[in-house]
């Protein structure tokens, strides 16, 4: 293994994914817990959440950072649907919302089996329009990043929302604290982080992989990779199927076979990341108080 102040190379293949002389840029700081980065190519801007500050922020290449939405209902993970609409997990309202083009907000899901969700954490949209999200209890543990409450659900599920019927289905129910999630480029595999070690040293700190069957159900769950520093939270997949995961010491990059290729070392604990910029080759990293960016050779997967 070799490393400098920015990279740890665990496998020679990592060198083809990074730019040796690129530098980590701190684009913004002053957040309490930065999360949920989502790139809007059409608007040339990045939206992200600052959960305890009750804000969503907007970063623009020339304009710096401004407030996009406040209060944000303790918004956490964000993504876009097939029509480009913003989809957001809210701890405060314990729901997943969609922001319409005119700015009105539609609740997509707030309950399952007649009981309130825990606190939706992160969300992705498949090419068929289905919305997949995780529902750990982080947002109801205290009044810091949501409103303290007892969970009503008997499990911390991963859900799929059907785009046609609006029906919510639990697709995985055996996670301690499901968190970030991402599809492989062909959407045949779904990666889901279990970050339960955040509150219990002996609990999982790994990413599991599942086969996606008929675009609707999950099978063959297995541990894909474990995080050796901190926990996995948000993650993204590049065009080659490599998995880029958040961790305490930065961003860990895993090959599709689960091998650790290398790390980008970030001075603050990383909660989430996304590929953005006009060429999708700029990694935007939300890390505790700051938003960082780094140009890489890899490009974010544009799913079918
Ligand atoms: Mg998360």
CSV table of C-alpha atoms and ligand atoms in Angstrom, one decimal:
chain,number,residue,atom,x,y,z
A,1,UNK,CA,0.0,0.0,0.0
A,2,UNK,CA,1.2,3.5,-0.8
A,3,UNK,CA,-0.2,6.7,0.2
A,4,UNK,CA,0.3,10.4,0.3
A,5,UNK,CA,-1.7,13.0,2.1
A,6,UNK,CA,-4.7,12.5,-0.2
A,7,UNK,CA,-4.8,9.0,-1.5
A,8,UNK,CA,-4.2,5.5,-0.1
A,9,UNK,CA,-3.6,3.0,-3.0
A,10,UNK,CA,-4.5,-0.5,-1.9
A,11,UNK,CA,-4.7,-1.9,-5.5
A,12,UNK,CA,-2.9,-0.6,-8.6
A,13,UNK,CA,-6.3,-0.3,-10.4
A,14,UNK,CA,-7.1,2.6,-8.1
A,15,UNK,CA,-4.6,4.8,-10.0
A,16,UNK,CA,-6.7,4.7,-13.1
A,17,UNK,CA,-9.6,6.1,-11.2
A,18,UNK,CA,-7.9,9.1,-9.6
A,19,UNK,CA,-5.9,12.1,-10.7
A,20,UNK,CA,-2.6,12.1,-8.8
A,21,UNK,CA,-2.2,15.9,-8.9
A,22,UNK,CA,-5.8,16.8,-8.3
A,23,UNK,CA,-6.4,18.4,-4.9
A,24,UNK,CA,-9.3,18.2,-2.5
A,25,UNK,CA,-11.1,21.6,-2.5
A,26,UNK,CA,-13.2,22.7,0.5
A,27,UNK,CA,-16.2,24.5,-1.1
A,28,UNK,CA,-18.1,25.4,2.0
A,29,UNK,CA,-17.9,24.9,5.7
A,30,UNK,CA,-20.0,25.8,8.8
A,31,UNK,CA,-22.5,23.0,8.5
A,32,UNK,CA,-23.5,20.9,11.5
A,33,UNK,CA,-23.9,17.6,9.6
A,34,UNK,CA,-23.7,17.8,5.9
A,35,UNK,CA,-25.5,15.1,3.9
A,36,UNK,CA,-27.5,14.2,0.9
A,37,UNK,CA,-25.6,15.8,-2.1
A,38,UNK,CA,-27.5,15.7,-5.4
A,39,UNK,CA,-26.2,17.2,-8.7
A,40,UNK,CA,-28.5,19.1,-11.0
A,41,UNK,CA,-26.7,19.2,-14.4
A,42,UNK,CA,-29.5,21.3,-16.0
A,43,UNK,CA,-29.1,24.0,-13.4
A,44,UNK,CA,-25.3,23.5,-12.9
A,45,UNK,CA,-25.8,23.3,-9.1
A,46,UNK,CA,-25.5,20.9,-6.2
A,47,UNK,CA,-28.1,20.7,-3.5
A,48,UNK,CA,-27.2,19.2,-0.1
A,49,UNK,CA,-28.7,18.9,3.4
A,50,UNK,CA,-27.4,20.3,6.7
A,51,UNK,CA,-29.6,18.1,8.9
A,52,UNK,CA,-29.3,19.7,12.4
A,53,UNK,CA,-29.4,23.2,10.9
A,54,UNK,CA,-32.8,22.5,9.4
A,55,UNK,CA,-31.5,23.6,6.0
A,56,UNK,CA,-30.9,22.5,2.5
A,57,UNK,CA,-28.2,24.4,0.7
A,58,UNK,CA,-27.4,25.1,-2.9
A,59,UNK,CA,-23.8,25.3,-4.2
A,60,UNK,CA,-23.1,26.9,-7.6
A,61,UNK,CA,-19.7,27.1,-9.3
A,62,UNK,CA,-19.8,30.9,-9.5
A,63,UNK,CA,-22.2,31.8,-6.8
A,64,UNK,CA,-21.0,29.9,-3.8
A,65,UNK,CA,-23.5,28.6,-1.3
A,66,UNK,CA,-27.0,29.9,-0.6
A,67,UNK,CA,-30.0,28.5,1.3
A,68,UNK,CA,-32.3,26.4,-0.9
A,69,UNK,CA,-34.9,25.4,1.7
A,70,UNK,CA,-35.3,26.3,5.4
A,71,UNK,CA,-36.7,24.9,7.5
A,72,UNK,CA,-36.1,21.6,5.8
A,73,UNK,CA,-37.9,19.3,8.2
A,74,UNK,CA,-34.4,17.9,9.0
A,75,UNK,CA,-33.9,16.7,5.4
A,76,UNK,CA,-31.3,14.0,4.9
A,77,UNK,CA,-30.7,12.1,1.7
A,78,UNK,CA,-31.7,13.5,-1.7
A,79,UNK,CA,-31.9,12.2,-5.3
A,80,UNK,CA,-33.8,13.0,-8.5
A,81,UNK,CA,-36.5,10.9,-10.2
A,82,UNK,CA,-36.7,10.1,-13.9
A,83,UNK,CA,-38.4,13.4,-14.6
A,84,UNK,CA,-35.6,15.3,-12.8
A,85,UNK,CA,-37.7,16.1,-9.7
A,86,UNK,CA,-36.0,16.4,-6.3
A,87,UNK,CA,-36.8,13.5,-4.0
A,88,UNK,CA,-35.9,14.0,-0.3
A,89,UNK,CA,-35.9,12.0,2.9
A,90,UNK,CA,-37.1,14.1,5.9
A,91,UNK,CA,-36.5,13.1,9.5
A,92,UNK,CA,-38.8,15.7,11.0
A,93,UNK,CA,-41.9,14.6,9.1
A,94,UNK,CA,-40.7,11.0,8.9
A,95,UNK,CA,-41.5,10.8,5.2
A,96,UNK,CA,-40.1,10.8,1.7
A,97,UNK,CA,-41.2,13.8,-0.4
A,98,UNK,CA,-41.0,14.9,-4.0
A,99,UNK,CA,-40.6,18.6,-5.0
A,100,UNK,CA,-42.7,19.4,-8.1
A,101,UNK,CA,-41.4,21.8,-10.8
A,102,UNK,CA,-43.6,24.5,-9.3
A,103,UNK,CA,-42.0,24.0,-5.9
A,104,UNK,CA,-45.0,22.3,-4.2
A,105,UNK,CA,-44.1,19.3,-2.1
A,106,UNK,CA,-45.8,15.9,-2.4
A,107,UNK,CA,-45.5,13.2,0.3
A,108,UNK,CA,-44.6,10.0,-1.4
A,109,UNK,CA,-44.5,7.8,1.7
A,110,UNK,CA,-44.9,8.3,5.4
A,111,UNK,CA,-46.3,5.0,6.8
A,112,UNK,CA,-46.1,1.3,6.3
A,113,UNK,CA,-48.7,-1.2,7.5
A,114,UNK,CA,-50.6,1.6,9.1
A,115,UNK,CA,-47.7,2.8,11.3
A,116,UNK,CA,-45.4,5.8,10.9
A,117,UNK,CA,-42.0,5.3,9.3
A,118,UNK,CA,-38.9,5.6,11.5
A,119,UNK,CA,-37.0,8.4,9.8
A,120,UNK,CA,-36.2,7.9,6.1
A,121,UNK,CA,-32.5,8.3,5.5
A,122,UNK,CA,-31.4,7.9,2.0
A,123,UNK,CA,-33.2,7.4,-1.3
A,124,UNK,CA,-32.5,6.4,-5.0
A,125,UNK,CA,-34.8,6.0,-8.0
A,126,UNK,CA,-34.6,3.1,-10.4
A,127,UNK,CA,-34.9,3.5,-14.2
A,128,UNK,CA,-38.5,2.2,-13.9
A,129,UNK,CA,-39.4,5.1,-11.6
A,130,UNK,CA,-39.6,3.0,-8.5
A,131,UNK,CA,-38.3,4.8,-5.3
A,132,UNK,CA,-36.1,2.8,-3.0
A,133,UNK,CA,-35.2,4.1,0.5
A,134,UNK,CA,-33.8,3.1,3.9
A,135,UNK,CA,-35.6,3.7,7.2
A,136,UNK,CA,-33.3,3.5,10.2
A,137,UNK,CA,-34.1,5.2,13.5
A,138,UNK,CA,-31.3,7.9,13.5
A,139,UNK,CA,-33.8,10.7,13.0
A,140,UNK,CA,-35.9,9.8,16.1
A,141,UNK,CA,-33.1,9.0,18.5
A,142,UNK,CA,-32.9,12.6,19.8
A,143,UNK,CA,-34.2,16.1,19.1
A,144,UNK,CA,-30.9,17.0,17.3
A,145,UNK,CA,-31.6,15.8,13.8
A,146,UNK,CA,-35.3,15.2,14.0
A,147,UNK,CA,-37.9,14.8,16.8
A,148,UNK,CA,-37.3,12.2,19.5
A,149,UNK,CA,-39.8,9.4,19.4
A,150,UNK,CA,-40.3,5.7,19.9
A,151,UNK,CA,-40.3,3.7,16.7
A,152,UNK,CA,-43.6,2.4,15.6
A,153,UNK,CA,-42.2,0.0,13.0
A,154,UNK,CA,-40.9,-3.3,14.4
A,155,UNK,CA,-37.9,-3.3,12.0
A,156,UNK,CA,-35.6,-0.9,10.2
A,157,UNK,CA,-36.7,-1.7,6.7
A,158,UNK,CA,-35.6,-0.9,3.2
A,159,UNK,CA,-38.6,0.0,1.1
A,160,UNK,CA,-39.6,0.1,-2.6
A,161,UNK,CA,-42.3,2.5,-3.7
A,162,UNK,CA,-44.1,1.3,-6.8
A,163,UNK,CA,-44.4,4.2,-9.3
A,164,UNK,CA,-47.7,3.0,-10.7
A,165,UNK,CA,-49.7,2.0,-7.7
A,166,UNK,CA,-47.9,4.0,-4.9
A,167,UNK,CA,-47.7,0.8,-3.0
A,168,UNK,CA,-44.9,0.5,-0.4
A,169,UNK,CA,-43.2,-2.8,0.0
A,170,UNK,CA,-40.5,-3.8,2.5
A,171,UNK,CA,-37.8,-5.4,0.4
A,172,UNK,CA,-35.3,-6.0,3.2
A,173,UNK,CA,-36.1,-6.3,6.9
A,174,UNK,CA,-33.0,-7.8,8.5
A,175,UNK,CA,-30.8,-4.6,8.8
A,176,UNK,CA,-29.8,-3.1,12.1
A,177,UNK,CA,-29.6,0.4,10.6
A,178,UNK,CA,-29.9,0.5,6.8
A,179,UNK,CA,-28.4,3.7,5.4
A,180,UNK,CA,-26.9,4.6,2.0
A,181,UNK,CA,-27.9,2.6,-1.1
A,182,UNK,CA,-26.9,2.4,-4.7
A,183,UNK,CA,-27.6,0.3,-7.8
A,184,UNK,CA,-25.0,-1.2,-10.0
A,185,UNK,CA,-24.9,0.4,-13.5
A,186,UNK,CA,-27.2,-2.2,-15.0
A,187,UNK,CA,-29.4,-2.2,-11.9
A,188,UNK,CA,-29.0,-5.9,-11.4
A,189,UNK,CA,-27.3,-5.4,-8.0
A,190,UNK,CA,-28.4,-3.2,-5.1
A,191,UNK,CA,-25.8,-2.2,-2.5
A,192,UNK,CA,-27.1,-1.2,1.0
A,193,UNK,CA,-25.0,0.0,3.9
A,194,UNK,CA,-25.6,-1.2,7.5
A,195,UNK,CA,-24.2,1.6,9.7
A,196,UNK,CA,-25.4,0.2,13.1
A,197,UNK,CA,-21.8,0.3,14.4
A,198,UNK,CA,-22.4,4.1,14.8
A,199,UNK,CA,-24.1,3.4,18.2
A,200,UNK,CA,-22.9,-0.2,18.9
A,201,UNK,CA,-19.2,-1.1,18.4
A,202,UNK,CA,-20.1,-4.8,17.9
A,203,UNK,CA,-22.8,-4.1,15.3
A,204,UNK,CA,-22.4,-4.2,11.5
A,205,UNK,CA,-20.3,-1.6,9.6
A,206,UNK,CA,-20.6,-3.2,6.2
A,207,UNK,CA,-22.2,-2.9,2.8
A,208,UNK,CA,-24.4,-5.7,1.6
A,209,UNK,CA,-25.1,-6.6,-2.0
A,210,UNK,CA,-28.4,-8.1,-3.3
A,211,UNK,CA,-29.6,-9.5,-6.6
A,212,UNK,CA,-32.5,-7.4,-7.9
A,213,UNK,CA,-35.2,-9.8,-9.2
A,214,UNK,CA,-37.7,-8.4,-11.7
A,215,UNK,CA,-36.9,-4.9,-10.6
A,216,UNK,CA,-39.0,-5.5,-7.5
A,217,UNK,CA,-37.5,-7.9,-5.0
A,218,UNK,CA,-34.1,-8.7,-3.5
A,219,UNK,CA,-32.4,-12.1,-3.2
A,220,UNK,CA,-29.1,-13.5,-2.3
A,221,UNK,CA,-28.0,-10.9,0.2
A,222,UNK,CA,-24.3,-11.1,1.1
A,223,UNK,CA,-21.7,-9.0,2.7
A,224,UNK,CA,-20.0,-7.1,-0.1
A,225,UNK,CA,-17.4,-5.1,1.9
A,226,UNK,CA,-16.7,-4.0,5.4
A,227,UNK,CA,-15.5,-0.5,6.4
A,228,UNK,CA,-12.3,-0.5,8.5
A,229,UNK,CA,-12.6,3.1,9.7
A,230,UNK,CA,-16.0,4.3,11.0
A,231,UNK,CA,-19.2,3.3,9.2
A,232,UNK,CA,-20.5,3.2,5.7
A,233,UNK,CA,-23.2,5.9,5.1
A,234,UNK,CA,-24.0,7.3,1.6
A,235,UNK,CA,-22.4,5.7,-1.5
A,236,UNK,CA,-22.3,6.0,-5.3
A,237,UNK,CA,-21.3,3.7,-8.2
A,238,UNK,CA,-19.2,4.7,-11.2
A,239,UNK,CA,-19.6,3.6,-14.8
A,240,UNK,CA,-17.3,0.6,-14.3
A,241,UNK,CA,-19.3,-0.6,-11.3
A,242,UNK,CA,-16.9,0.5,-8.6
A,243,UNK,CA,-18.5,1.4,-5.3
A,244,UNK,CA,-17.5,4.6,-3.7
A,245,UNK,CA,-18.5,4.6,0.0
A,246,UNK,CA,-18.3,7.1,2.8
A,247,UNK,CA,-16.2,6.3,5.9
A,248,UNK,CA,-14.7,8.0,8.9
A,249,UNK,CA,-11.3,8.7,7.2
A,250,UNK,CA,-12.7,9.6,3.8
A,251,UNK,CA,-14.1,7.8,0.7
A,252,UNK,CA,-13.4,4.1,0.2
A,253,UNK,CA,-13.5,2.7,-3.4
A,254,UNK,CA,-14.3,-0.9,-3.9
A,255,UNK,CA,-14.1,-3.0,-7.1
A,256,UNK,CA,-17.3,-4.8,-8.1
A,257,UNK,CA,-15.8,-8.0,-6.5
A,258,UNK,CA,-15.6,-6.2,-3.2
A,259,UNK,CA,-11.9,-5.6,-3.1
A,260,UNK,CA,-10.7,-2.3,-1.6
A,261,UNK,CA,-9.0,-0.4,-4.4
A,262,UNK,CA,-8.1,2.7,-2.4
A,263,UNK,CA,-9.1,5.6,-0.3
A,264,UNK,CA,-9.5,9.3,-0.7
A,265,UNK,CA,-8.5,10.8,2.7
A,266,UNK,CA,-10.7,13.6,3.8
A,267,UNK,CA,-10.0,15.6,7.0
A,268,UNK,CA,-13.6,15.2,8.3
A,269,UNK,CA,-15.9,12.2,8.7
A,270,UNK,CA,-17.7,11.6,5.4
A,271,UNK,CA,-21.4,11.0,5.4
A,272,UNK,CA,-22.2,11.0,1.7
A,273,UNK,CA,-21.0,11.8,-1.8
A,274,UNK,CA,-22.1,12.1,-5.4
A,275,UNK,CA,-20.6,12.5,-8.9
A,276,UNK,CA,-21.3,15.8,-10.5
A,277,UNK,CA,-20.1,18.5,-12.7
A,278,UNK,CA,-20.8,18.7,-16.5
A,279,UNK,CA,-18.7,15.6,-17.1
A,280,UNK,CA,-19.8,13.7,-14.0
A,281,UNK,CA,-16.1,13.4,-13.0
A,282,UNK,CA,-16.2,15.6,-9.9
A,283,UNK,CA,-16.8,13.9,-6.6
A,284,UNK,CA,-18.8,16.1,-4.2
A,285,UNK,CA,-18.3,15.0,-0.7
A,286,UNK,CA,-20.4,16.0,2.3
A,287,UNK,CA,-18.2,15.6,5.4
A,288,UNK,CA,-19.5,16.7,8.8
A,289,UNK,CA,-19.1,20.6,8.7
A,290,UNK,CA,-17.9,20.9,5.1
A,291,UNK,CA,-18.6,20.3,1.4
A,292,UNK,CA,-15.5,19.1,-0.5
A,293,UNK,CA,-14.9,18.4,-4.1
A,294,UNK,CA,-12.3,16.4,-6.0
A,295,UNK,CA,-11.8,15.7,-9.7
A,296,UNK,CA,-11.4,12.1,-10.5
A,297,UNK,CA,-10.9,10.0,-13.7
A,298,UNK,CA,-13.9,7.9,-12.8
A,299,UNK,CA,-17.4,9.1,-13.8
A,300,UNK,CA,-20.6,8.5,-12.1
A,301,UNK,CA,-22.9,5.9,-13.5
A,302,UNK,CA,-25.8,7.1,-15.6
A,303,UNK,CA,-28.2,4.3,-15.2
A,304,UNK,CA,-30.4,3.1,-18.1
B,1,LIG,MG1,-27.2,8.4,5.4
